[in-house]
mmCIF file of C-alpha atoms in Angstrom:
data_model
loop_
_atom_site.group_PDB
_atom_site.id
_atom_site.type_symbol
_atom_site.label_atom_id
_atom_site.label_comp_id
_atom_site.label_asym_id
_atom_site.label_seq_id
_atom_site.Cartn_x
_atom_site.Cartn_y
_atom_site.Cartn_z
ATOM 1 C CA UNK A 18 6.617 53.284 -51.447
ATOM 2 C CA UNK A 19 2.971 54.264 -51.897
ATOM 3 C CA UNK A 20 1.972 56.642 -54.678
ATOM 4 C CA UNK A 21 0.865 59.235 -52.134
ATOM 5 C CA UNK A 22 4.290 59.073 -50.508
ATOM 6 C CA UNK A 23 5.940 59.510 -53.907
ATOM 7 C CA UNK A 24 3.828 62.616 -54.563
ATOM 8 C CA UNK A 25 4.626 64.044 -51.129
ATOM 9 C CA UNK A 26 8.340 63.497 -51.711
ATOM 10 C CA UNK A 27 8.056 64.995 -55.175
ATOM 11 C CA UNK A 28 6.287 68.089 -53.801
ATOM 12 C CA UNK A 29 9.013 68.520 -51.181
ATOM 13 C CA UNK A 30 11.736 68.182 -53.796
ATOM 14 C CA UNK A 31 9.996 70.771 -55.961
ATOM 15 C CA UNK A 32 9.999 73.261 -53.095
ATOM 16 C CA UNK A 33 13.668 72.646 -52.326
ATOM 17 C CA UNK A 34 14.631 72.719 -55.990
ATOM 18 C CA UNK A 35 12.818 76.009 -56.527
ATOM 19 C CA UNK A 36 14.729 77.691 -53.719
ATOM 20 C CA UNK A 37 18.114 76.470 -54.961
ATOM 21 C CA UNK A 38 17.295 77.258 -58.586
ATOM 22 C CA UNK A 39 16.066 80.746 -57.764
ATOM 23 C CA UNK A 40 19.458 82.051 -56.656
ATOM 24 C CA UNK A 41 21.138 80.526 -59.701
ATOM 25 C CA UNK A 42 18.456 81.887 -62.004
ATOM 26 C CA UNK A 43 18.925 85.456 -60.803
ATOM 27 C CA UNK A 44 22.693 85.181 -61.265
ATOM 28 C CA UNK A 45 22.550 83.574 -64.699
ATOM 29 C CA UNK A 46 19.842 85.782 -66.225
ATOM 30 C CA UNK A 47 21.982 88.913 -66.152
ATOM 31 C CA UNK A 48 24.749 87.226 -68.171
ATOM 32 C CA UNK A 49 22.703 84.905 -70.426
ATOM 33 C CA UNK A 50 24.191 85.064 -73.938
ATOM 34 C CA UNK A 51 20.905 84.582 -75.807
ATOM 35 C CA UNK A 52 17.287 83.466 -75.507
ATOM 36 C CA UNK A 53 18.340 79.811 -75.695
ATOM 37 C CA UNK A 54 19.633 80.048 -72.115
ATOM 38 C CA UNK A 55 17.898 77.625 -69.779
ATOM 39 C CA UNK A 56 16.938 80.566 -67.571
ATOM 40 C CA UNK A 57 15.190 82.489 -70.359
ATOM 41 C CA UNK A 58 13.368 79.791 -72.307
ATOM 42 C CA UNK A 59 9.623 79.311 -71.787
ATOM 43 C CA UNK A 60 9.959 75.664 -70.758
ATOM 44 C CA UNK A 61 12.579 73.719 -68.808
ATOM 45 C CA UNK A 62 13.035 71.149 -71.566
ATOM 46 C CA UNK A 63 13.338 73.774 -74.299
ATOM 47 C CA UNK A 64 12.960 72.789 -77.950
ATOM 48 C CA UNK A 65 14.104 69.152 -77.486
ATOM 49 C CA UNK A 66 16.943 69.723 -79.923
ATOM 50 C CA UNK A 67 14.502 71.037 -82.537
ATOM 51 C CA UNK A 68 12.046 68.158 -82.207
ATOM 52 C CA UNK A 69 9.344 70.295 -80.544
ATOM 53 C CA UNK A 70 9.393 72.805 -83.424
ATOM 54 C CA UNK A 71 9.303 70.008 -85.991
ATOM 55 C CA UNK A 72 6.282 68.442 -84.283
ATOM 56 C CA UNK A 73 4.472 71.776 -84.259
ATOM 57 C CA UNK A 74 5.142 72.195 -87.964
ATOM 58 C CA UNK A 75 3.371 68.911 -88.674
ATOM 59 C CA UNK A 76 0.505 69.724 -86.304
ATOM 60 C CA UNK A 77 1.403 68.263 -82.871
ATOM 61 C CA UNK A 78 1.760 70.627 -79.903
ATOM 62 C CA UNK A 79 2.070 69.799 -76.223
ATOM 63 C CA UNK A 80 2.179 71.500 -72.852
ATOM 64 C CA UNK A 81 3.247 69.757 -69.646
ATOM 65 C CA UNK A 82 3.617 71.049 -66.106
ATOM 66 C CA UNK A 83 4.355 69.658 -62.650
ATOM 67 C CA UNK A 84 3.019 71.387 -59.531
ATOM 68 C CA UNK A 85 3.768 70.908 -55.838
ATOM 69 C CA UNK A 86 1.600 72.304 -53.028
ATOM 70 C CA UNK A 87 2.110 72.929 -49.302
ATOM 71 C CA UNK A 88 -0.837 74.308 -47.315
ATOM 72 C CA UNK A 89 -2.209 74.448 -43.792
ATOM 73 C CA UNK A 90 -4.279 76.397 -41.291
ATOM 74 C CA UNK A 91 -2.948 79.348 -39.319
ATOM 75 C CA UNK A 92 -5.636 79.329 -36.589
ATOM 76 C CA UNK A 93 -8.077 76.459 -36.772
ATOM 77 C CA UNK A 94 -8.477 75.187 -33.220
ATOM 78 C CA UNK A 95 -6.465 72.004 -33.582
ATOM 79 C CA UNK A 96 -7.003 71.595 -37.318
ATOM 80 C CA UNK A 97 -3.994 73.630 -38.368
ATOM 81 C CA UNK A 98 -1.786 70.853 -39.740
ATOM 82 C CA UNK A 99 0.174 71.464 -42.943
ATOM 83 C CA UNK A 100 0.360 68.872 -45.706
ATOM 84 C CA UNK A 101 1.748 68.387 -49.210
ATOM 85 C CA UNK A 102 0.368 67.236 -52.518
ATOM 86 C CA UNK A 103 1.512 67.030 -56.121
ATOM 87 C CA UNK A 104 -0.032 67.128 -59.552
ATOM 88 C CA UNK A 105 1.132 66.466 -63.127
ATOM 89 C CA UNK A 106 -0.682 67.759 -66.218
ATOM 90 C CA UNK A 107 -0.160 67.058 -69.904
ATOM 91 C CA UNK A 108 -2.081 68.646 -72.763
ATOM 92 C CA UNK A 109 -1.565 67.419 -76.338
ATOM 93 C CA UNK A 110 -3.313 69.014 -79.318
ATOM 94 C CA UNK A 111 -3.271 67.815 -82.911
ATOM 95 C CA UNK A 112 -4.014 69.946 -85.976
ATOM 96 C CA UNK A 113 -5.834 67.415 -88.141
ATOM 97 C CA UNK A 114 -5.499 69.590 -91.235
ATOM 98 C CA UNK A 115 -1.679 69.669 -90.976
ATOM 99 C CA UNK A 116 -1.729 65.923 -90.353
ATOM 100 C CA UNK A 117 -3.492 65.490 -93.694
ATOM 101 C CA UNK A 118 -6.850 64.303 -92.317
ATOM 102 C CA UNK A 119 -9.397 67.072 -92.872
ATOM 103 C CA UNK A 120 -9.574 70.825 -93.043
ATOM 104 C CA UNK A 121 -10.332 72.827 -89.893
ATOM 105 C CA UNK A 122 -10.235 69.890 -87.478
ATOM 106 C CA UNK A 123 -8.318 69.615 -84.211
ATOM 107 C CA UNK A 124 -7.983 66.976 -81.486
ATOM 108 C CA UNK A 125 -7.640 68.184 -77.874
ATOM 109 C CA UNK A 126 -6.509 66.124 -74.861
ATOM 110 C CA UNK A 127 -5.724 66.857 -71.202
ATOM 111 C CA UNK A 128 -4.286 64.178 -68.897
ATOM 112 C CA UNK A 129 -3.911 64.666 -65.129
ATOM 113 C CA UNK A 130 -2.393 62.696 -62.269
ATOM 114 C CA UNK A 131 -2.741 63.958 -58.699
ATOM 115 C CA UNK A 132 -1.957 62.642 -55.233
ATOM 116 C CA UNK A 133 -0.668 63.480 -51.781
ATOM 117 C CA UNK A 134 -2.201 64.106 -48.378
ATOM 118 C CA UNK A 135 -3.384 67.715 -48.765
ATOM 119 C CA UNK A 136 -7.163 67.918 -48.267
ATOM 120 C CA UNK A 137 -9.454 69.933 -50.520
ATOM 121 C CA UNK A 138 -11.883 70.679 -47.675
ATOM 122 C CA UNK A 139 -10.951 72.451 -44.454
ATOM 123 C CA UNK A 140 -12.720 73.795 -41.378
ATOM 124 C CA UNK A 141 -16.290 73.069 -42.479
ATOM 125 C CA UNK A 142 -16.088 75.053 -45.712
ATOM 126 C CA UNK A 143 -18.596 73.939 -48.332
ATOM 127 C CA UNK A 144 -16.384 74.892 -51.281
ATOM 128 C CA UNK A 145 -12.917 73.313 -51.575
ATOM 129 C CA UNK A 146 -10.158 75.680 -50.486
ATOM 130 C CA UNK A 147 -7.671 73.727 -52.630
ATOM 131 C CA UNK A 148 -9.121 72.977 -56.089
ATOM 132 C CA UNK A 149 -6.199 70.837 -57.252
ATOM 133 C CA UNK A 150 -6.753 68.417 -54.358
ATOM 134 C CA UNK A 151 -10.320 67.813 -55.599
ATOM 135 C CA UNK A 152 -10.194 68.085 -59.393
ATOM 136 C CA UNK A 153 -10.386 65.853 -61.337
ATOM 137 C CA UNK A 154 -13.153 64.380 -59.160
ATOM 138 C CA UNK A 155 -12.593 60.974 -57.576
ATOM 139 C CA UNK A 156 -9.262 60.401 -59.300
ATOM 140 C CA UNK A 157 -6.646 60.582 -56.570
ATOM 141 C CA UNK A 158 -3.577 58.495 -57.479
ATOM 142 C CA UNK A 159 -5.058 57.841 -60.938
ATOM 143 C CA UNK A 160 -4.191 59.048 -64.414
ATOM 144 C CA UNK A 161 -7.313 60.385 -66.127
ATOM 145 C CA UNK A 162 -8.094 62.119 -69.398
ATOM 146 C CA UNK A 163 -10.339 65.049 -68.507
ATOM 147 C CA UNK A 164 -10.423 66.448 -72.043
ATOM 148 C CA UNK A 165 -10.714 64.257 -75.109
ATOM 149 C CA UNK A 166 -12.620 66.027 -77.836
ATOM 150 C CA UNK A 167 -12.669 67.095 -81.463
ATOM 151 C CA UNK A 168 -13.106 70.709 -82.553
ATOM 152 C CA UNK A 169 -14.097 71.786 -86.042
ATOM 153 C CA UNK A 170 -13.790 75.231 -87.580
ATOM 154 C CA UNK A 171 -16.795 76.154 -89.723
ATOM 155 C CA UNK A 172 -16.154 79.185 -91.896
ATOM 156 C CA UNK A 173 -14.214 82.068 -90.423
ATOM 157 C CA UNK A 174 -16.405 82.684 -87.364
ATOM 158 C CA UNK A 175 -17.670 79.407 -85.907
ATOM 159 C CA UNK A 176 -16.043 76.554 -84.023
ATOM 160 C CA UNK A 177 -17.769 73.357 -82.881
ATOM 161 C CA UNK A 178 -16.513 71.072 -80.090
ATOM 162 C CA UNK A 179 -17.736 67.540 -79.442
ATOM 163 C CA UNK A 180 -16.616 65.000 -76.857
ATOM 164 C CA UNK A 181 -15.302 64.996 -73.303
ATOM 165 C CA UNK A 182 -14.416 68.515 -72.154
ATOM 166 C CA UNK A 183 -12.763 69.727 -68.955
ATOM 167 C CA UNK A 184 -14.829 72.798 -68.037
ATOM 168 C CA UNK A 185 -11.794 74.496 -66.477
ATOM 169 C CA UNK A 186 -9.926 74.147 -69.796
ATOM 170 C CA UNK A 187 -12.504 76.490 -71.337
ATOM 171 C CA UNK A 188 -11.332 79.178 -68.867
ATOM 172 C CA UNK A 189 -7.620 78.721 -69.605
ATOM 173 C CA UNK A 190 -7.283 82.103 -71.302
ATOM 174 C CA UNK A 191 -9.154 84.062 -68.617
ATOM 175 C CA UNK A 192 -6.852 86.288 -66.505
ATOM 176 C CA UNK A 193 -8.941 85.896 -63.311
ATOM 177 C CA UNK A 194 -10.859 82.594 -63.368
ATOM 178 C CA UNK A 195 -9.496 79.212 -64.425
ATOM 179 C CA UNK A 196 -5.921 78.112 -63.859
ATOM 180 C CA UNK A 197 -6.732 74.619 -62.496
ATOM 181 C CA UNK A 198 -5.374 75.722 -59.107
ATOM 182 C CA UNK A 199 -1.863 75.393 -60.576
ATOM 183 C CA UNK A 200 -1.954 79.055 -61.663
ATOM 184 C CA UNK A 201 -3.611 82.086 -60.088
ATOM 185 C CA UNK A 202 -6.061 81.306 -57.225
ATOM 186 C CA UNK A 203 -6.352 78.071 -55.227
ATOM 187 C CA UNK A 204 -9.985 78.133 -54.023
ATOM 188 C CA UNK A 205 -12.401 76.382 -56.381
ATOM 189 C CA UNK A 206 -14.707 79.419 -56.241
ATOM 190 C CA UNK A 207 -12.128 81.379 -58.245
ATOM 191 C CA UNK A 208 -10.900 78.468 -60.359
ATOM 192 C CA UNK A 209 -14.401 77.499 -61.576
ATOM 193 C CA UNK A 210 -17.253 79.267 -59.714
ATOM 194 C CA UNK A 211 -19.774 76.539 -58.746
ATOM 195 C CA UNK A 212 -23.178 76.872 -60.391
ATOM 196 C CA UNK A 213 -24.599 73.430 -59.489
ATOM 197 C CA UNK A 214 -25.652 72.969 -63.150
ATOM 198 C CA UNK A 215 -22.227 72.570 -64.840
ATOM 199 C CA UNK A 216 -20.112 69.516 -63.872
ATOM 200 C CA UNK A 217 -16.289 69.773 -63.768
ATOM 201 C CA UNK A 218 -15.965 67.420 -66.752
ATOM 202 C CA UNK A 219 -18.788 67.257 -69.273
ATOM 203 C CA UNK A 220 -19.624 65.227 -72.349
ATOM 204 C CA UNK A 221 -21.563 67.026 -75.036
ATOM 205 C CA UNK A 222 -21.289 69.678 -77.686
ATOM 206 C CA UNK A 223 -20.210 73.325 -77.675
ATOM 207 C CA UNK A 224 -20.576 75.948 -80.389
ATOM 208 C CA UNK A 225 -18.686 79.255 -80.317
ATOM 209 C CA UNK A 226 -19.666 81.862 -82.911
ATOM 210 C CA UNK A 227 -17.814 85.187 -83.214
ATOM 211 C CA UNK A 228 -19.485 88.295 -84.610
ATOM 212 C CA UNK A 229 -17.249 91.140 -83.520
ATOM 213 C CA UNK A 230 -17.457 92.542 -80.925
ATOM 214 C CA UNK A 231 -19.840 89.792 -79.730
ATOM 215 C CA UNK A 232 -19.314 86.084 -79.098
ATOM 216 C CA UNK A 233 -22.217 83.639 -78.856
ATOM 217 C CA UNK A 234 -21.717 80.336 -77.019
ATOM 218 C CA UNK A 235 -24.128 77.386 -76.986
ATOM 219 C CA UNK A 236 -23.611 74.183 -74.958
ATOM 220 C CA UNK A 237 -25.597 70.950 -74.679
ATOM 221 C CA UNK A 238 -24.239 68.286 -72.303
ATOM 222 C CA UNK A 239 -25.043 65.445 -69.932
ATOM 223 C CA UNK A 240 -25.852 66.721 -66.399
ATOM 224 C CA UNK A 241 -23.459 64.327 -64.621
ATOM 225 C CA UNK A 242 -19.707 64.633 -64.104
ATOM 226 C CA UNK A 243 -17.870 62.531 -66.687
ATOM 227 C CA UNK A 244 -14.341 62.468 -65.263
ATOM 228 C CA UNK A 245 -14.013 58.668 -65.445
ATOM 229 C CA UNK A 246 -16.300 58.066 -68.419
ATOM 230 C CA UNK A 247 -14.774 57.468 -71.852
ATOM 231 C CA UNK A 248 -17.842 56.457 -73.854
ATOM 232 C CA UNK A 249 -21.127 57.921 -75.058
ATOM 233 C CA UNK A 250 -23.162 55.076 -73.542
ATOM 234 C CA UNK A 251 -26.076 56.023 -71.279
ATOM 235 C CA UNK A 252 -25.627 59.733 -71.881
ATOM 236 C CA UNK A 253 -28.628 61.950 -71.107
ATOM 237 C CA UNK A 254 -30.351 59.135 -69.203
ATOM 238 C CA UNK A 255 -30.820 61.513 -66.253
ATOM 239 C CA UNK A 256 -31.755 64.568 -68.306
ATOM 240 C CA UNK A 257 -30.053 67.222 -70.383
ATOM 241 C CA UNK A 258 -28.310 70.519 -69.634
ATOM 242 C CA UNK A 259 -28.298 73.456 -72.028
ATOM 243 C CA UNK A 260 -26.457 76.767 -71.801
ATOM 244 C CA UNK A 261 -26.406 79.939 -73.871
ATOM 245 C CA UNK A 262 -23.991 82.832 -73.404
ATOM 246 C CA UNK A 263 -23.479 86.183 -75.102
ATOM 247 C CA UNK A 264 -20.279 88.173 -74.519
ATOM 248 C CA UNK A 265 -19.066 91.543 -75.711
ATOM 249 C CA UNK A 266 -15.378 92.499 -75.730
ATOM 250 C CA UNK A 267 -14.387 96.083 -76.455
ATOM 251 C CA UNK A 268 -13.167 99.214 -74.737
ATOM 252 C CA UNK A 269 -14.457 101.484 -72.016
ATOM 253 C CA UNK A 270 -12.722 104.822 -71.421
ATOM 254 C CA UNK A 271 -9.985 103.658 -73.755
ATOM 255 C CA UNK A 272 -9.271 100.498 -71.732
ATOM 256 C CA UNK A 273 -9.928 96.858 -72.551
ATOM 257 C CA UNK A 274 -13.340 95.881 -71.183
ATOM 258 C CA UNK A 275 -15.881 93.072 -71.462
ATOM 259 C CA UNK A 276 -19.320 91.978 -70.337
ATOM 260 C CA UNK A 277 -21.373 88.844 -70.792
ATOM 261 C CA UNK A 278 -24.403 86.892 -69.639
ATOM 262 C CA UNK A 279 -24.806 83.107 -69.432
ATOM 263 C CA UNK A 280 -27.964 81.139 -68.681
ATOM 264 C CA UNK A 281 -27.831 77.398 -67.940
ATOM 265 C CA UNK A 282 -30.770 75.034 -67.406
ATOM 266 C CA UNK A 283 -30.744 71.419 -66.203
ATOM 267 C CA UNK A 284 -33.684 69.035 -66.558
ATOM 268 C CA UNK A 285 -32.170 66.425 -64.221
ATOM 269 C CA UNK A 286 -33.789 65.531 -60.901
ATOM 270 C CA UNK A 287 -32.153 66.568 -57.631
ATOM 271 C CA UNK A 288 -33.200 66.462 -53.992
ATOM 272 C CA UNK A 289 -36.214 68.658 -53.261
ATOM 273 C CA UNK A 290 -35.031 70.553 -50.192
ATOM 274 C CA UNK A 291 -38.589 71.488 -49.237
ATOM 275 C CA UNK A 292 -39.375 67.773 -48.797
ATOM 276 C CA UNK A 293 -36.480 66.951 -46.493
ATOM 277 C CA UNK A 294 -37.610 65.519 -43.179
ATOM 278 C CA UNK A 295 -35.701 64.644 -40.038
ATOM 279 C CA UNK A 296 -34.277 62.191 -39.336
ATOM 280 C CA UNK A 297 -32.723 62.194 -42.811
ATOM 281 C CA UNK A 298 -33.626 59.239 -45.011
ATOM 282 C CA UNK A 299 -32.965 58.050 -48.561
ATOM 283 C CA UNK A 300 -36.596 58.356 -49.698
ATOM 284 C CA UNK A 301 -36.475 62.138 -50.028
ATOM 285 C CA UNK A 302 -38.593 63.390 -52.930
ATOM 286 C CA UNK A 303 -36.719 64.789 -55.917
ATOM 287 C CA UNK A 304 -37.507 67.789 -58.088
ATOM 288 C CA UNK A 305 -36.715 68.340 -61.761
ATOM 289 C CA UNK A 306 -35.490 71.572 -63.276
ATOM 290 C CA UNK A 307 -32.751 73.885 -62.079
ATOM 291 C CA UNK A 308 -31.119 77.007 -63.494
ATOM 292 C CA UNK A 309 -28.283 79.470 -63.032
ATOM 293 C CA UNK A 310 -27.978 82.897 -64.684
ATOM 294 C CA UNK A 311 -24.624 84.679 -64.413
ATOM 295 C CA UNK A 312 -23.430 88.140 -65.415
ATOM 296 C CA UNK A 313 -19.684 88.617 -66.025
ATOM 297 C CA UNK A 314 -17.821 91.919 -66.249
ATOM 298 C CA UNK A 315 -14.157 92.881 -66.590
ATOM 299 C CA UNK A 316 -12.205 96.097 -67.047
ATOM 300 C CA UNK A 317 -8.503 96.881 -67.379
ATOM 301 C CA UNK A 318 -7.766 99.632 -64.875
ATOM 302 C CA UNK A 319 -4.046 100.198 -65.486
ATOM 303 C CA UNK A 320 -2.314 98.770 -68.596
ATOM 304 C CA UNK A 321 1.144 97.277 -68.216
ATOM 305 C CA UNK A 322 3.987 99.279 -69.720
ATOM 306 C CA UNK A 323 5.189 96.034 -71.340
ATOM 307 C CA UNK A 324 1.868 94.843 -72.788
ATOM 308 C CA UNK A 325 -1.227 97.016 -73.249
ATOM 309 C CA UNK A 326 -3.449 93.915 -73.057
ATOM 310 C CA UNK A 327 -2.140 93.089 -69.575
ATOM 311 C CA UNK A 328 -1.943 95.072 -66.366
ATOM 312 C CA UNK A 329 -4.202 95.601 -63.375
ATOM 313 C CA UNK A 330 -7.782 94.542 -64.072
ATOM 314 C CA UNK A 331 -10.996 94.204 -62.085
ATOM 315 C CA UNK A 332 -13.337 91.244 -62.555
ATOM 316 C CA UNK A 333 -16.772 90.274 -61.259
ATOM 317 C CA UNK A 334 -19.294 87.470 -61.659
ATOM 318 C CA UNK A 335 -22.791 87.831 -60.190
ATOM 319 C CA UNK A 336 -25.273 84.943 -60.433
ATOM 320 C CA UNK A 337 -28.766 83.942 -59.395
ATOM 321 C CA UNK A 338 -30.244 80.438 -59.227
ATOM 322 C CA UNK A 339 -33.494 78.746 -58.216
ATOM 323 C CA UNK A 340 -32.305 77.700 -54.745
ATOM 324 C CA UNK A 341 -34.257 74.425 -54.929
ATOM 325 C CA UNK A 342 -33.186 71.943 -56.150
ATOM 326 C CA UNK A 343 -30.116 74.086 -56.849
ATOM 327 C CA UNK A 344 -28.007 74.363 -53.688
ATOM 328 C CA UNK A 345 -27.267 77.989 -54.643
ATOM 329 C CA UNK A 346 -29.650 80.939 -54.526
ATOM 330 C CA UNK A 347 -27.211 83.680 -55.558
ATOM 331 C CA UNK A 348 -23.493 84.427 -55.561
ATOM 332 C CA UNK A 349 -20.889 87.153 -56.028
ATOM 333 C CA UNK A 350 -17.269 86.512 -57.028
ATOM 334 C CA UNK A 351 -15.029 89.512 -57.673
ATOM 335 C CA UNK A 352 -11.495 90.810 -57.400
ATOM 336 C CA UNK A 353 -8.429 92.204 -59.110
ATOM 337 C CA UNK A 354 -5.502 90.595 -60.907
ATOM 338 C CA UNK A 355 -2.259 92.217 -62.007
ATOM 339 C CA UNK A 356 0.431 91.072 -64.424
ATOM 340 C CA UNK A 357 3.629 92.788 -65.523
ATOM 341 C CA UNK A 358 3.112 95.675 -63.116
ATOM 342 C CA UNK A 359 6.603 95.728 -61.605
ATOM 343 C CA UNK A 360 9.767 96.841 -63.402
ATOM 344 C CA UNK A 361 11.955 93.875 -64.205
ATOM 345 C CA UNK A 362 9.209 91.364 -63.303
ATOM 346 C CA UNK A 363 7.194 90.941 -66.564
ATOM 347 C CA UNK A 364 5.957 87.432 -65.725
ATOM 348 C CA UNK A 365 4.947 88.012 -62.091
ATOM 349 C CA UNK A 366 1.215 88.014 -61.313
ATOM 350 C CA UNK A 367 -0.847 88.748 -58.220
ATOM 351 C CA UNK A 368 -4.507 88.639 -57.299
ATOM 352 C CA UNK A 369 -7.023 89.499 -54.607
ATOM 353 C CA UNK A 370 -10.499 87.976 -54.672
ATOM 354 C CA UNK A 371 -13.689 87.947 -52.610
ATOM 355 C CA UNK A 372 -16.655 85.565 -52.813
ATOM 356 C CA UNK A 373 -20.076 85.280 -51.194
ATOM 357 C CA UNK A 374 -22.471 82.410 -51.778
ATOM 358 C CA UNK A 375 -26.081 82.759 -50.680
ATOM 359 C CA UNK A 376 -27.104 79.135 -50.231
ATOM 360 C CA UNK A 377 -30.586 77.630 -50.479
ATOM 361 C CA UNK A 378 -32.925 78.992 -47.802
ATOM 362 C CA UNK A 379 -35.075 75.862 -48.088
ATOM 363 C CA UNK A 380 -32.089 73.641 -47.328
ATOM 364 C CA UNK A 381 -31.008 75.846 -44.418
ATOM 365 C CA UNK A 382 -34.509 75.729 -42.913
ATOM 366 C CA UNK A 383 -34.825 71.976 -43.437
ATOM 367 C CA UNK A 384 -31.663 71.028 -41.558
ATOM 368 C CA UNK A 385 -31.747 73.866 -39.009
ATOM 369 C CA UNK A 386 -33.080 71.592 -36.223
ATOM 370 C CA UNK A 387 -30.088 69.309 -36.776
ATOM 371 C CA UNK A 388 -27.288 71.691 -37.694
ATOM 372 C CA UNK A 389 -26.838 75.362 -38.438
ATOM 373 C CA UNK A 390 -26.023 75.950 -42.106
ATOM 374 C CA UNK A 391 -25.400 79.519 -43.282
ATOM 375 C CA UNK A 392 -24.056 81.295 -46.334
ATOM 376 C CA UNK A 393 -20.332 81.104 -47.126
ATOM 377 C CA UNK A 394 -17.870 83.869 -47.910
ATOM 378 C CA UNK A 395 -14.133 84.280 -48.162
ATOM 379 C CA UNK A 396 -11.099 86.215 -49.376
ATOM 380 C CA UNK A 397 -7.996 84.951 -51.138
ATOM 381 C CA UNK A 398 -4.756 86.706 -52.089
ATOM 382 C CA UNK A 399 -1.729 85.361 -53.934
ATOM 383 C CA UNK A 400 1.549 86.495 -55.449
ATOM 384 C CA UNK A 401 3.135 84.372 -58.172
ATOM 385 C CA UNK A 402 6.853 84.989 -58.518
ATOM 386 C CA UNK A 403 8.413 83.874 -61.827
ATOM 387 C CA UNK A 404 11.976 82.880 -61.077
ATOM 388 C CA UNK A 405 12.262 81.992 -64.767
ATOM 389 C CA UNK A 406 9.508 81.800 -67.413
ATOM 390 C CA UNK A 407 9.186 78.079 -66.617
ATOM 391 C CA UNK A 408 9.635 78.150 -62.805
ATOM 392 C CA UNK A 409 6.976 79.890 -60.703
ATOM 393 C CA UNK A 410 6.629 80.102 -56.920
ATOM 394 C CA UNK A 411 3.337 81.258 -55.406
ATOM 395 C CA UNK A 412 2.512 82.404 -51.877
ATOM 396 C CA UNK A 413 -1.190 82.189 -51.050
ATOM 397 C CA UNK A 414 -3.389 83.143 -48.104
ATOM 398 C CA UNK A 415 -7.126 82.596 -47.595
ATOM 399 C CA UNK A 416 -9.755 83.651 -45.083
ATOM 400 C CA UNK A 417 -12.982 81.662 -45.133
ATOM 401 C CA UNK A 418 -16.179 82.003 -43.134
ATOM 402 C CA UNK A 419 -17.600 78.493 -43.671
ATOM 403 C CA UNK A 420 -21.218 77.539 -44.342
ATOM 404 C CA UNK A 421 -21.310 75.256 -41.318
ATOM 405 C CA UNK A 422 -21.771 77.974 -38.727
ATOM 406 C CA UNK A 423 -20.558 75.727 -35.894
ATOM 407 C CA UNK A 424 -17.057 76.181 -37.328
ATOM 408 C CA UNK A 425 -15.188 79.417 -36.815
ATOM 409 C CA UNK A 426 -13.698 81.521 -39.571
ATOM 410 C CA UNK A 427 -10.312 80.192 -40.605
ATOM 411 C CA UNK A 428 -7.035 81.401 -42.091
ATOM 412 C CA UNK A 429 -5.045 79.264 -44.506
ATOM 413 C CA UNK A 430 -1.595 79.772 -45.978
ATOM 414 C CA UNK A 431 0.145 77.895 -48.749
ATOM 415 C CA UNK A 432 3.137 77.681 -51.074
ATOM 416 C CA UNK A 433 3.050 76.380 -54.623
ATOM 417 C CA UNK A 434 5.842 75.550 -57.064
ATOM 418 C CA UNK A 435 5.134 74.990 -60.745
ATOM 419 C CA UNK A 436 7.569 73.843 -63.434
ATOM 420 C CA UNK A 437 6.620 74.016 -67.119
ATOM 421 C CA UNK A 438 8.221 71.336 -69.244
#
């Protein structure tokens, strides 16, 4: 059996298992004797007979999850087929100080295997409607390490990171963005809003300095995606990218609130859209220098009765870019996310998001004689139902008005099952 067939079968089994487990979970939870019940623990595998706790005490922690997807079009003029895919993730972190190596050091890893027949791109959309079918880039049916880096704490306020870093991992704690497509939204615009100057997996250095209520972030990294690269050879041969961000977390009207600005510059050469000629050829002139400046804002509208740091929040990211050689001229990504808003459902989450990408006018004008290419916008909504803390089922729906104007707006629907081990 091919690997893709194995992943499809695994995704189907996950869906069937989730439905059968859900009825048992609801029945068992009411009569569970203590928190060690399989239906109340955070992970399916629990504490491994105490081994997981012992490993954490000596500095080794891990997080593993398996996700199955089922998605298709609701009205796509013949392109409405549904398909399945699967994905396995493993993150292992090591506290080097507890391991007796050196003070303040940590090792971070993230391994991913993905496969199946579910496509990331549908109906002429420029941005992938299913992030987990695209990321990590070019690694279908392969096991890859997308994060493999060292972090070092310097004093009480500064942390340095050096190595191979999955950019989505840096958003893991964000309630709206991030999630790898295995949590929260599916569309890559909400998972990791494209800027055209930050690759999905980067190799370089990151510094995070906290000075309450502000956080300063500096990044220097190679401009190319490094998903399959495991060495420092030939880095920065095509240029260098640098990013600086300043964020403020505090309160507004007595509610948790935050705002930040990030500017990223790339010195690498990309296609100069103003020099494109038809018919298209490979001798197109390139142009060096591209930027993206983004403003982030968040505000907690209604705190959860169970956790004042959770609840119903509103989030927005507005960005501008050069539009040549950057594919993007400007963008807006916004929406709301809620967690713990329903009585008896503390782990359930839901979200509603909207995006609009104003794409390069120079590119649109250059290819207009050949094909119409407009801006792209869309809406996505999801509800993630936690049958147990380790078993989550998500229903998702998307509407996308694709950049390729010859294609009509499309509706997509999907189901996702995630098991934390």
